[in-house]
Coordinates of C-alpha atoms in Angstrom, one line a residue:
M1 CA 143.9 77.0 102.8
N2 CA 141.5 79.6 104.0
I3 CA 137.8 79.1 103.8
Q4 CA 137.5 82.3 101.8
D5 CA 139.8 80.7 99.1
A6 CA 137.8 77.5 98.7
P7 CA 136.7 77.0 95.1
H8 CA 132.9 76.8 94.4
G9 CA 131.7 73.3 93.6
I10 CA 134.7 71.4 94.9
N11 CA 134.7 68.9 97.7
I12 CA 136.5 70.2 100.8
V13 CA 137.3 69.1 104.3
V14 CA 136.5 71.6 107.0
E15 CA 137.8 71.0 110.5
T16 CA 136.5 73.1 113.5
H17 CA 138.2 74.1 116.7
K18 CA 135.8 71.8 118.6
G19 CA 136.7 68.6 116.6
R20 CA 133.7 68.6 114.2
V21 CA 134.5 67.7 110.6
Y22 CA 132.5 68.7 107.5
I23 CA 133.2 67.0 104.2
G24 CA 131.2 68.1 101.2
R25 CA 130.8 70.3 98.3
F26 CA 131.5 74.0 98.9
D27 CA 128.9 76.4 97.6
S28 CA 129.3 80.0 99.0
L29 CA 130.4 82.1 101.8
N30 CA 128.9 85.1 103.5
A31 CA 130.4 87.1 106.5
F32 CA 129.4 84.5 109.1
Q33 CA 128.6 81.1 107.4
A34 CA 129.8 78.8 104.6
L35 CA 127.2 76.9 102.7
M36 CA 128.0 73.3 101.8
H37 CA 126.1 70.6 100.0
D38 CA 126.0 66.7 100.1
C39 CA 128.0 66.6 103.4
D40 CA 129.1 64.1 106.0
V41 CA 129.4 65.8 109.4
R42 CA 131.0 64.1 112.4
D43 CA 132.5 64.9 115.8
F44 CA 135.8 63.4 116.9
A45 CA 137.5 63.5 120.3
S46 CA 141.0 62.5 119.0
E47 CA 143.0 63.8 116.1
S48 CA 143.9 60.3 115.0
E49 CA 140.3 59.2 114.6
R50 CA 139.5 62.4 112.7
E51 CA 142.4 61.9 110.3
A52 CA 141.5 58.2 109.7
F53 CA 137.9 59.2 108.9
I54 CA 139.1 61.9 106.5
R55 CA 141.5 59.5 104.7
E56 CA 138.8 56.9 104.4
T57 CA 136.4 59.4 102.9
A58 CA 139.1 60.5 100.4
T59 CA 139.5 56.9 99.4
Y60 CA 135.9 55.7 99.2
G61 CA 133.8 58.8 98.8
I62 CA 131.5 60.9 100.9
D63 CA 128.7 59.2 102.9
V64 CA 126.2 61.9 102.4
K65 CA 124.2 62.5 105.6
E66 CA 123.1 66.2 105.0
R67 CA 122.1 67.7 101.7
D68 CA 122.7 71.2 102.8
T69 CA 124.5 72.5 105.8
T70 CA 126.2 75.7 107.1
V71 CA 129.5 76.1 108.9
D72 CA 130.2 78.9 111.3
V73 CA 133.2 80.6 109.8
L74 CA 134.6 81.6 113.2
Q75 CA 134.8 78.0 114.2
V76 CA 136.9 76.9 111.2
A77 CA 140.4 75.7 112.2
R78 CA 141.5 74.1 108.9
V79 CA 140.3 73.7 105.3
R80 CA 141.7 71.2 102.8
L81 CA 140.7 70.0 99.3
L82 CA 139.4 66.5 99.6
R83 CA 141.3 65.5 96.4
D84 CA 144.6 66.5 98.1
I85 CA 144.1 64.1 101.1
Q86 CA 146.3 61.0 101.0
K87 CA 144.3 57.9 100.2
L88 CA 144.5 54.7 102.3

């Protein structure tokens, strides 16, 4: 999925090229940033750790660490709906 296609108000998983993961509720998009609410944001060195964290969040829910955050659209590598992630 492309970040431009993310539905408003739905929980999404945003993975960046540098290994950072944002999981939270998508709000809006402007030319350079995506606005998200009620997010957990973490950095991962390995893909296996990143995917384990995403699956755990899909199973147990988002551990909110930031109420509002922005994501640099140019850094987005992949976007998925949290509901579509395979649970543990």
